[in-house]
CSV table of C-alpha atoms in Angstrom, one decimal:
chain,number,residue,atom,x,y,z
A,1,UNK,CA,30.4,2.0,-3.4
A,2,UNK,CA,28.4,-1.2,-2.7
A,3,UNK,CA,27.7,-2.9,-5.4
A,4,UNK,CA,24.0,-2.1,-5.4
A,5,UNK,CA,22.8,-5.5,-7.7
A,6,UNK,CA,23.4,-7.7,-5.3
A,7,UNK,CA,20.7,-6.6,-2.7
A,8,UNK,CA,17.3,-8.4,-3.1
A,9,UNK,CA,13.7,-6.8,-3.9
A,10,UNK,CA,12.6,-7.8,-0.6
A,11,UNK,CA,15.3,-6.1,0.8
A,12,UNK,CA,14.4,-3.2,-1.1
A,13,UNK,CA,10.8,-3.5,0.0
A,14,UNK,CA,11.8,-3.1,3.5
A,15,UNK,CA,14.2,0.1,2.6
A,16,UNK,CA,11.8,2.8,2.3
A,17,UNK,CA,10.5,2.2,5.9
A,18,UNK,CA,13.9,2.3,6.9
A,19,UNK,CA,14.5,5.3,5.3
A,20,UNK,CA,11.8,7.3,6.8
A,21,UNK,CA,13.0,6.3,10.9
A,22,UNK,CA,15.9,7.3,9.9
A,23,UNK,CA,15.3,10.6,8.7
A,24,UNK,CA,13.8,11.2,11.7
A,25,UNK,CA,16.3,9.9,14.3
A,26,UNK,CA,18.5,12.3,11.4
A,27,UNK,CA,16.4,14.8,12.3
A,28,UNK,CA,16.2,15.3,15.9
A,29,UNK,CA,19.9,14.7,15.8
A,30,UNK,CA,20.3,11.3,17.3
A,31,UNK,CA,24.1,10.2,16.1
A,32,UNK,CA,23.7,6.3,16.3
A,33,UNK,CA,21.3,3.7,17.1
A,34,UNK,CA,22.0,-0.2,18.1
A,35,UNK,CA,20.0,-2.8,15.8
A,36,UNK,CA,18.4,-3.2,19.5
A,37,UNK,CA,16.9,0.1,20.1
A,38,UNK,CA,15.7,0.4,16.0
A,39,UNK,CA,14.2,-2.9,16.1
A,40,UNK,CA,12.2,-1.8,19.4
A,41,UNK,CA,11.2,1.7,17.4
A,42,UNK,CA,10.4,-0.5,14.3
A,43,UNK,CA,8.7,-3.5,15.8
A,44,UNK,CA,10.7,-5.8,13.3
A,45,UNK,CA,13.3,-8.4,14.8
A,46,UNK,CA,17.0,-6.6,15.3
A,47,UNK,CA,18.6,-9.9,13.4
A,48,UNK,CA,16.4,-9.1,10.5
A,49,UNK,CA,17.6,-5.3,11.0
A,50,UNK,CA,21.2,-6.5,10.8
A,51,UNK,CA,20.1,-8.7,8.2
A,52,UNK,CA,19.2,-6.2,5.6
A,53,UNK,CA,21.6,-3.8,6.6
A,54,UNK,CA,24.8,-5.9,6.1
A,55,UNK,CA,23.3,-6.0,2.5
A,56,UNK,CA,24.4,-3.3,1.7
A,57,UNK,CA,27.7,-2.5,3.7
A,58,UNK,CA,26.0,-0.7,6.6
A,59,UNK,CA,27.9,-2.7,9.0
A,60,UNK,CA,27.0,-1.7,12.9
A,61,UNK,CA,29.9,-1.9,15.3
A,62,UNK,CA,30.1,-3.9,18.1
A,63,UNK,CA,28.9,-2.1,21.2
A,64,UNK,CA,28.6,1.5,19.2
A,65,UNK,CA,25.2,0.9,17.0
A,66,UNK,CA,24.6,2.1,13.7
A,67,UNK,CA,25.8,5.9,12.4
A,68,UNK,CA,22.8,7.1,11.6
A,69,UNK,CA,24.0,10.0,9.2
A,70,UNK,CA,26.1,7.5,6.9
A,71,UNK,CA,23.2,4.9,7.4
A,72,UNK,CA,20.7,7.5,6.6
A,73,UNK,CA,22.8,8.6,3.4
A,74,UNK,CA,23.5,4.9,2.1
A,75,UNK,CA,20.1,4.5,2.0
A,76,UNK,CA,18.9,7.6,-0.1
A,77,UNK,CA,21.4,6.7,-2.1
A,78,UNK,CA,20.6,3.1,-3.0
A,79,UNK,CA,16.9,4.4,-3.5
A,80,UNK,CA,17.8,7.1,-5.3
A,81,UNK,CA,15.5,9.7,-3.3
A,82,UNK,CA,16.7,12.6,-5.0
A,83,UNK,CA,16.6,12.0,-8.1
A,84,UNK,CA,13.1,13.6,-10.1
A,85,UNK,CA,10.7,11.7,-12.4
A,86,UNK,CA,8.2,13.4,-14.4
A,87,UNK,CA,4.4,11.8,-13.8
A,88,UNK,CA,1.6,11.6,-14.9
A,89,UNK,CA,-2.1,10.8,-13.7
A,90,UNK,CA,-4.1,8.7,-15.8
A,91,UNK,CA,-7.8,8.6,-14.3
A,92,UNK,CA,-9.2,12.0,-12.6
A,93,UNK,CA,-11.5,9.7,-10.3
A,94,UNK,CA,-11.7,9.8,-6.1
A,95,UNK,CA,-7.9,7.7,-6.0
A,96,UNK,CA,-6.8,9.7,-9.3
A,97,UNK,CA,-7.6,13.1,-7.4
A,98,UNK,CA,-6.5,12.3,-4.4
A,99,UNK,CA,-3.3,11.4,-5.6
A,100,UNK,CA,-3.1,15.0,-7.6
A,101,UNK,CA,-3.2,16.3,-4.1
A,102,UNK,CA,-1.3,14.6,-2.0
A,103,UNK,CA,1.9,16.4,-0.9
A,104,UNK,CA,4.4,13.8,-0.6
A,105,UNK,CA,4.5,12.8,-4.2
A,106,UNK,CA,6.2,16.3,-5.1
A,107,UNK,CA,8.2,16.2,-1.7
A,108,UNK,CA,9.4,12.6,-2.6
A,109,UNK,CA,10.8,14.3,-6.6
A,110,UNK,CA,7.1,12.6,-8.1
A,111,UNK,CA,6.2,15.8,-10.3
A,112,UNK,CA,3.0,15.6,-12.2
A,113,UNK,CA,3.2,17.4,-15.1
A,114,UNK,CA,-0.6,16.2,-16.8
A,115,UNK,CA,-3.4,14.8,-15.6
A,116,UNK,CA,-5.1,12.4,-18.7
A,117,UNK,CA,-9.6,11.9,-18.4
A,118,UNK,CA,-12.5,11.4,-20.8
A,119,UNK,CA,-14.7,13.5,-18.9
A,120,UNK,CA,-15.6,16.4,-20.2
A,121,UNK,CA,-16.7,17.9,-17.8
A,122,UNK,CA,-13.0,18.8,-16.4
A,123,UNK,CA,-11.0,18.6,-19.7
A,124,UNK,CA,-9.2,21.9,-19.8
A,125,UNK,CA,-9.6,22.7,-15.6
A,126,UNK,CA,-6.8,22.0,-13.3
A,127,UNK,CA,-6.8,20.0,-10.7
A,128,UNK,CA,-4.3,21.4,-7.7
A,129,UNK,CA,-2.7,23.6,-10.4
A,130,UNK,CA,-2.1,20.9,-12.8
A,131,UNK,CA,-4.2,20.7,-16.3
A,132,UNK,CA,-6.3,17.9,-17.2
A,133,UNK,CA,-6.3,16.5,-20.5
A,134,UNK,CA,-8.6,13.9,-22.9
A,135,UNK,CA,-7.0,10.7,-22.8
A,136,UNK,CA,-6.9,10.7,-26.6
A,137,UNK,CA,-4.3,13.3,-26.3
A,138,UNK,CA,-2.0,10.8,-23.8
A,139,UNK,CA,0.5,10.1,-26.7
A,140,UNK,CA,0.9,13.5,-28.3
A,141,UNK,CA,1.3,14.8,-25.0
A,142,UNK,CA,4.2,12.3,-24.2
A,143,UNK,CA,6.2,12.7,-27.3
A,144,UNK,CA,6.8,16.3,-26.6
A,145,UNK,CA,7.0,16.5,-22.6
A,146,UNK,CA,10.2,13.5,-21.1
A,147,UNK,CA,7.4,11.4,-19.0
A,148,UNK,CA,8.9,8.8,-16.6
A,149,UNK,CA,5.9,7.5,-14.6
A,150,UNK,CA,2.2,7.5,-15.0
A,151,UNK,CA,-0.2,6.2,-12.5
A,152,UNK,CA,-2.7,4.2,-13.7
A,153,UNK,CA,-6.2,5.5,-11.9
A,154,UNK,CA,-8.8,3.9,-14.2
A,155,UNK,CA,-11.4,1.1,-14.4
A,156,UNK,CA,-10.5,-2.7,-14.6
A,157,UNK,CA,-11.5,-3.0,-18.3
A,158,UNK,CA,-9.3,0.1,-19.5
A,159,UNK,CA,-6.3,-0.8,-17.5
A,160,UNK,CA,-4.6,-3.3,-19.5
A,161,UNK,CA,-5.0,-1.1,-23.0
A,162,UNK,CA,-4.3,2.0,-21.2
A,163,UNK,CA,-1.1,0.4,-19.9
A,164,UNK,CA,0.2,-0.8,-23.4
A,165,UNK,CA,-0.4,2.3,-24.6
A,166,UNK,CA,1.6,4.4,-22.2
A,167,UNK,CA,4.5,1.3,-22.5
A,168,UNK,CA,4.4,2.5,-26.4
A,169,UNK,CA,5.4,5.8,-25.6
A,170,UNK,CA,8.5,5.0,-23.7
A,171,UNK,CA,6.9,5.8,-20.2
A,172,UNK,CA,9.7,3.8,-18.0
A,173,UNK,CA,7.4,2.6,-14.8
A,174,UNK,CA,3.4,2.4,-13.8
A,175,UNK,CA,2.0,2.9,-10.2
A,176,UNK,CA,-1.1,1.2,-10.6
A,177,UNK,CA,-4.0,2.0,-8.4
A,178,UNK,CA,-6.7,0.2,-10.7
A,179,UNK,CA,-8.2,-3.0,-9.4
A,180,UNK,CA,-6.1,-5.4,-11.6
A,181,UNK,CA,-2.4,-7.2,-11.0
A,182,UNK,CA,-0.8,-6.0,-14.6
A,183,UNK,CA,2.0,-7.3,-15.9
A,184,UNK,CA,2.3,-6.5,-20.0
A,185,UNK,CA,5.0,-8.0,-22.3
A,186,UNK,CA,6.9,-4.5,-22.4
A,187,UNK,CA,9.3,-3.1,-21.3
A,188,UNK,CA,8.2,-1.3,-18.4
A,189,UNK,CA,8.5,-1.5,-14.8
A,190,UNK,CA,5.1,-1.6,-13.0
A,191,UNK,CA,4.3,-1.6,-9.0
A,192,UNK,CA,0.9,-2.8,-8.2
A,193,UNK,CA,-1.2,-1.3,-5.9
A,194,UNK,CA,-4.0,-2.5,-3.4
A,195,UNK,CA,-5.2,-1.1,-0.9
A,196,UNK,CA,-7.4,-3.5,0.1
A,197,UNK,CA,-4.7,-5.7,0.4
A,198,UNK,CA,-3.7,-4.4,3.6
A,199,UNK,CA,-7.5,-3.9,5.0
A,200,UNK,CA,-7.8,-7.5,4.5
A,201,UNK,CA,-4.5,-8.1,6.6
A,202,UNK,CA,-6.3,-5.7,9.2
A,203,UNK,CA,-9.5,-7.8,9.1
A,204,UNK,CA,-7.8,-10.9,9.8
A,205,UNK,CA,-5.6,-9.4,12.8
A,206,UNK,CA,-8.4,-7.4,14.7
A,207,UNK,CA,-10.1,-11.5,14.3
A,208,UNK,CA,-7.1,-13.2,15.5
A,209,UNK,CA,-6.1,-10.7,18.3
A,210,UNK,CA,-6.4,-13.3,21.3
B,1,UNK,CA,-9.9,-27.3,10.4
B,2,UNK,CA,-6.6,-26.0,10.5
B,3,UNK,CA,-4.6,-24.2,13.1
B,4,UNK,CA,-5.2,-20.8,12.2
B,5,UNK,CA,-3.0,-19.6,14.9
B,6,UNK,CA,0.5,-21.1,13.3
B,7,UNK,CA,0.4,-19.1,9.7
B,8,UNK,CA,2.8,-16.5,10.3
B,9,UNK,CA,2.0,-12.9,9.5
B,10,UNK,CA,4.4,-12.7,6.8
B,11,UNK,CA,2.2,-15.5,4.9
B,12,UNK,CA,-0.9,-13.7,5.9
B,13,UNK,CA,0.7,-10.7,4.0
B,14,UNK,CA,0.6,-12.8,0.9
B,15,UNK,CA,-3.3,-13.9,1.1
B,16,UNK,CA,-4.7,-11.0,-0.1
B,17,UNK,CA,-2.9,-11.8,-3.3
B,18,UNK,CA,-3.8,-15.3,-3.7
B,19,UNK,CA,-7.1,-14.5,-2.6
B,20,UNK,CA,-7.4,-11.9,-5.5
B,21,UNK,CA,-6.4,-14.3,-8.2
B,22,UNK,CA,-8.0,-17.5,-6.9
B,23,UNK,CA,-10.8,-15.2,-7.1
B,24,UNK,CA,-10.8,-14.1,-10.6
B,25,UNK,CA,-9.9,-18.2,-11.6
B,26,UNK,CA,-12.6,-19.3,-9.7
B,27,UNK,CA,-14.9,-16.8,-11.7
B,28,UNK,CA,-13.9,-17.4,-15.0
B,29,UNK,CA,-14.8,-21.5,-13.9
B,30,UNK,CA,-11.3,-22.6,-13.8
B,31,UNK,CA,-11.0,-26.2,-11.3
B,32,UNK,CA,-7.6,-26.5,-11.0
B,33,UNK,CA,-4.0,-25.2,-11.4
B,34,UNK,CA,-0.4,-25.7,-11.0
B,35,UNK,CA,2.1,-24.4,-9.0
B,36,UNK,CA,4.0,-23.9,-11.8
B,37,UNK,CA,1.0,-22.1,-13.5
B,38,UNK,CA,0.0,-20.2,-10.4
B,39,UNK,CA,3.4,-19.0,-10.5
B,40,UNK,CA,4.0,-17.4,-13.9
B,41,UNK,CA,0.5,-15.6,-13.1
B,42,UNK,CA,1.6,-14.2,-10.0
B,43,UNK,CA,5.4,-13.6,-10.7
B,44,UNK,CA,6.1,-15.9,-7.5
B,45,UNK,CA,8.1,-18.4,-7.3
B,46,UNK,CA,6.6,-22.0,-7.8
B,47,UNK,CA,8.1,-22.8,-4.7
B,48,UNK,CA,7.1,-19.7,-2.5
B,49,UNK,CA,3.8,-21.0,-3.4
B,50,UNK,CA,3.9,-24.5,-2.4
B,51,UNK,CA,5.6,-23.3,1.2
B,52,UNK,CA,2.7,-20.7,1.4
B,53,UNK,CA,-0.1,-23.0,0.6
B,54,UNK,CA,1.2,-25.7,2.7
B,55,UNK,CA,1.0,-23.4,5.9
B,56,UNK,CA,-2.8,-23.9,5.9
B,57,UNK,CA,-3.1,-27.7,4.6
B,58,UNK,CA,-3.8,-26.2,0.9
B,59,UNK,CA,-1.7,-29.1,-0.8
B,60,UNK,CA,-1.6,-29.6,-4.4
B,61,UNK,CA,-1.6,-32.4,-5.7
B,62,UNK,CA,0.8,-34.0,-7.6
B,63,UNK,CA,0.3,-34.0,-11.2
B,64,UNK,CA,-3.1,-32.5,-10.4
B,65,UNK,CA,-2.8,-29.3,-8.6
B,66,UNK,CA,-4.6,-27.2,-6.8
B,67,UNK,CA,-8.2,-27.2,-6.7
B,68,UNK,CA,-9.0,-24.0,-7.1
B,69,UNK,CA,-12.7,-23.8,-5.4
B,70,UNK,CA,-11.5,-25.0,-2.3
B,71,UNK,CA,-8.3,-23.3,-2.1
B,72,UNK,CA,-10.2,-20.0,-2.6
B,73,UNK,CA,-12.8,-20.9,0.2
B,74,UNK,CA,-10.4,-22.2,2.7
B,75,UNK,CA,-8.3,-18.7,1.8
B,76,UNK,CA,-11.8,-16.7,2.0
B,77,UNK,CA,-12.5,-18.3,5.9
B,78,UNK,CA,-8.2,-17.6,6.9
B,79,UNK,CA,-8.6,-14.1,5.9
B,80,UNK,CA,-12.8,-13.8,6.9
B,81,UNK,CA,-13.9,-11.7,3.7
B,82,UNK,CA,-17.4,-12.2,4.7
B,83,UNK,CA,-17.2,-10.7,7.8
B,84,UNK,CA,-18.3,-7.3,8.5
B,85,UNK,CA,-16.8,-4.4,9.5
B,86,UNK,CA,-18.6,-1.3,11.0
B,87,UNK,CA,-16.1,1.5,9.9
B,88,UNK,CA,-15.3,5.3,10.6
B,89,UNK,CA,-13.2,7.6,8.8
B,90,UNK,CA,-11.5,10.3,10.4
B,91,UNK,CA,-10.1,13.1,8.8
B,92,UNK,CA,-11.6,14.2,5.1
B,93,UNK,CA,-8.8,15.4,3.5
B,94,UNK,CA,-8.0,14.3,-0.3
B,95,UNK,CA,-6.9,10.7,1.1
B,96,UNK,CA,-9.9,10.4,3.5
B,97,UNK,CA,-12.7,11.4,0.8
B,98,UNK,CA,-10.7,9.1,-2.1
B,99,UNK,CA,-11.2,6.1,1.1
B,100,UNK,CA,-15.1,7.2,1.3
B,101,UNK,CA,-15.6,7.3,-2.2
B,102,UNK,CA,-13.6,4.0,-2.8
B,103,UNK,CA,-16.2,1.0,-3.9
B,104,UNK,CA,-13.9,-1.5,-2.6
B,105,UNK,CA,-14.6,-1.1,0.9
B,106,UNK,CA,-18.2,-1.9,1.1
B,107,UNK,CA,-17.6,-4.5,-1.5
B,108,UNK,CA,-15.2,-6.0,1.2
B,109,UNK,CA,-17.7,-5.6,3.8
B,110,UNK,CA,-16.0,-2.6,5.4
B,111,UNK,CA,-19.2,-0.5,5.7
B,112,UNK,CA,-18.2,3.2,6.4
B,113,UNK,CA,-20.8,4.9,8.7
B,114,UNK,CA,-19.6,7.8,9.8
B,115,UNK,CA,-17.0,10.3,9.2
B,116,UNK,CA,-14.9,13.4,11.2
B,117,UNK,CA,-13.5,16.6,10.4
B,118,UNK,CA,-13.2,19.8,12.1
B,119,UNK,CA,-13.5,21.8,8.8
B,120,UNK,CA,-16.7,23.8,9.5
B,121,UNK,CA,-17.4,24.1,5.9
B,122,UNK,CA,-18.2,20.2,5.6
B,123,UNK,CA,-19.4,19.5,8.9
B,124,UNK,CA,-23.4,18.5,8.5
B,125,UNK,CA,-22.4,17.5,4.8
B,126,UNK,CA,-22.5,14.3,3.2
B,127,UNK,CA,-20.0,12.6,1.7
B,128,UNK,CA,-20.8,9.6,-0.4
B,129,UNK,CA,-23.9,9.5,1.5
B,130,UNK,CA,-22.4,9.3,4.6
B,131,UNK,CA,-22.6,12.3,7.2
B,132,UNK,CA,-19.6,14.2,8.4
B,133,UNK,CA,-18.9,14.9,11.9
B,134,UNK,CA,-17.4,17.7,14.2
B,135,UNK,CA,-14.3,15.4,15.5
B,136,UNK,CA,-15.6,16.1,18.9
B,137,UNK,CA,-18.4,13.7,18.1
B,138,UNK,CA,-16.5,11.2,18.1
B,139,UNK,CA,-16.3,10.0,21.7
B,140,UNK,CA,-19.9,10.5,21.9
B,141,UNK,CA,-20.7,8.5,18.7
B,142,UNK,CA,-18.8,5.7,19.0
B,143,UNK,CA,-20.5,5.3,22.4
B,144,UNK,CA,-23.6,4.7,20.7
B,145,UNK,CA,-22.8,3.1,17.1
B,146,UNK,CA,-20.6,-0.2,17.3
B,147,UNK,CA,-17.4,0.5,15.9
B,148,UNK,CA,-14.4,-1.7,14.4
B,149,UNK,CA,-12.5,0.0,12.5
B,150,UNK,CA,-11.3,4.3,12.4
B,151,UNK,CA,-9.3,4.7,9.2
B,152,UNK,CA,-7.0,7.8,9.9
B,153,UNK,CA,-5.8,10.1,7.7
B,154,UNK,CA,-5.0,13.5,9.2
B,155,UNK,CA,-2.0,15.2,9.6
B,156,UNK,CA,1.2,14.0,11.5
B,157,UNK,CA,0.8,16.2,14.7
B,158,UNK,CA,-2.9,15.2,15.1
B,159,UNK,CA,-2.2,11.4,14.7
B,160,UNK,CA,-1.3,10.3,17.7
B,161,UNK,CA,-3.9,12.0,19.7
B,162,UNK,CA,-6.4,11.0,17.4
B,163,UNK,CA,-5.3,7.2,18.0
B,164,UNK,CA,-5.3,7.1,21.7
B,165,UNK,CA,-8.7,8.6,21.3
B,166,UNK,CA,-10.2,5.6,19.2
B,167,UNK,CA,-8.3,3.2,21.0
B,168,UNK,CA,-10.0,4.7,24.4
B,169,UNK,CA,-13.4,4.4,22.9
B,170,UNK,CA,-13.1,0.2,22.3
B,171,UNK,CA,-12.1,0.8,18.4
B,172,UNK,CA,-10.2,-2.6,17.2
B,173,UNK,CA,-8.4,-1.8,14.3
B,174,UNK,CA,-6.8,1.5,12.7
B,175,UNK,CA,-5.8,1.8,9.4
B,176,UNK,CA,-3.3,4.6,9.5
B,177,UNK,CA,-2.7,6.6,6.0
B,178,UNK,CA,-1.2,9.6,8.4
B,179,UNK,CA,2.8,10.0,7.5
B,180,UNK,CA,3.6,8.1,10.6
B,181,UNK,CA,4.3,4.6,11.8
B,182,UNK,CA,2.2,4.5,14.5
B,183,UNK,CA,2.2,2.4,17.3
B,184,UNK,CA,0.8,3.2,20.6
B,185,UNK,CA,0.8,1.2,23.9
B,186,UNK,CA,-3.7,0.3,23.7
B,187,UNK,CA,-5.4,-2.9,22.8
B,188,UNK,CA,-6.1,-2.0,19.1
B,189,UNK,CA,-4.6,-3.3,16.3
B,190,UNK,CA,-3.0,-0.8,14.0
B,191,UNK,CA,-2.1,-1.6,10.3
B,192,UNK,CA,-0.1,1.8,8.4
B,193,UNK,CA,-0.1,2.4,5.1
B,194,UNK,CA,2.5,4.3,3.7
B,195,UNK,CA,1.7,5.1,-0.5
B,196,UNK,CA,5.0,6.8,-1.2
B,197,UNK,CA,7.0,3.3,0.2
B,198,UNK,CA,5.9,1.4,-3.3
B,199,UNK,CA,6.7,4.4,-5.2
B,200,UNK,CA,10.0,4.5,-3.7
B,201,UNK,CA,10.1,1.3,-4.9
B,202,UNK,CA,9.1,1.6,-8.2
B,203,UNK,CA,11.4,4.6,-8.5
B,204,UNK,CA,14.8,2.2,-7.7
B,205,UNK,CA,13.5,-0.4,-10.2
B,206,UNK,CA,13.1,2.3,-12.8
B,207,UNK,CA,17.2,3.3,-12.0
B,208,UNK,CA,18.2,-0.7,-11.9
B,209,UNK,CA,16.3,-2.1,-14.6
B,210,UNK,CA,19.1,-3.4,-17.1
């Protein structure tokens, strides 16, 4: 085993894109790959490839490449892609619904168990086959049912209560979609999330083409 | 003026951020900061801050800081918030009627003005106010209505298609929230968005918090 502390969060940023070429390459049955021929498929420079791959022990050979299985396996492994973690959704708006149907959270071990609103209008309906509760019911509901994540779906002004609250309960890490960079004096892990972000980065490139 | 051309992409992937908060200091009247105070807000380094900022001529002062007004406008003209963008969507699905329904975008001056599908049932419909398309349209409309942006979120076998057909048309950005990295030999700029990378990433912080 590697010894798994050692690798940086911006190492571990870059992993997940990693992870998904090489599940592919895995899956059409390609064996091994040079840092050459990834950093051409990924558009990132082949030191930086060899870079963040000696992190962790994946060590290409000399005129062979990269094995993608063991590659392909170190990395699940590091990122822990099999292991499950109960979710909820906090917020039934457009981003919270959206994310209640998107496939790949269940495919990727994200299983939402509860959906958490104030509108009453959907209270007690399901949204793709999972039931929506009030919000007033968020830590009764946690107490009895092992919750590891909730995303955090709501307005700016009930973010930062909303995230103390499930921090209270034990909840271990936040995905937060609402329009605020949290960070609360608990223990919990929390990945902020803006789209915009990347639209903005989109902006500046179609201006900067030339 | 500086030399816009020199700030390398990995900084411009940071603006956003500084951008956001600069905003929110600005607002609340705040005239100057420290590195060091930037830096506990943001959770960067005092030093990644001073190397980012410098990039564009936004030095600090010492013993003075930042002033915050005209780091926030000089970070406003790098990224061009005020500009606007004439934008499609294609593909409503759960991700593409969240993106339509999503206040940021106009806010950010990304005005959405039309949008595709080839489900019958909502063809002629409006979503948010905007009008949905047969995705056969779209050649035909982008001929007529000015188009900068197509965000894409259909399904993986569609999404390559889809963005040589844009790309054809004279589109010059794609923000790409289809399961694939897509890059494609056209003159458009493509940024993909990929939600289940941060949550793979808040997943292994959950597993390596102690």
């Amino acid at each position: 085993m590697t010894d798994k502390k050692k690798i940086s969060i911006a190492v571990i940023r870059r992993l997940p894109r990693y992870y998904r070429y090489l599940a592919d390459l895995n899956k059409a049955g390609v064996q091994r790959i040079s840092s050459g021929d990834l950093s051409k498929k990924m558009g990132v420079t082949a030191s930086q490839i060899r870079q963040d791959l000696n992190c962790f022990g994946g060590y290409g050979q000399q005129g062979y490449g990269y094995n993608i299985k063991s590659l392909y396996s170190e990395i699940s492994g590091i990122l822990g892609v099999t292991e499950k973690f109960k979710t909820v959704i906090i917020g039934a708006g457009n981003i919270g619904q959206a994310l209640a149907h998107y496939p790949n959270l269940s495919a990727r071990g994200y299983d939402i168990t509860a959906i958490f609103d104030i509108n009453p209008a959907i209270i007690g309906s399901k949204i793709n086959g999972v039931e929506v509760y009030h919000t007033d019911k968020l830590e009764t509901y946690i107490a009895k049912h092992k919750t590891d994540i909730a995303i955090l779906s709501v307005p700016f002004d009930q973010t930062r209560a909303l995230a103390e609250r499930v921090a209270k309960c034990g909840v271990k890490g936040l995905w937060n979609f609402s329009p605020m960079d949290l960070q609360i004096d608990r223990d919990i892990v929390i990945e902020n999330v803006h789209l915009t972000d990347s639209l903005m980065v989109l902006g500046y490139m179609i201006n900067h083409k030339d």
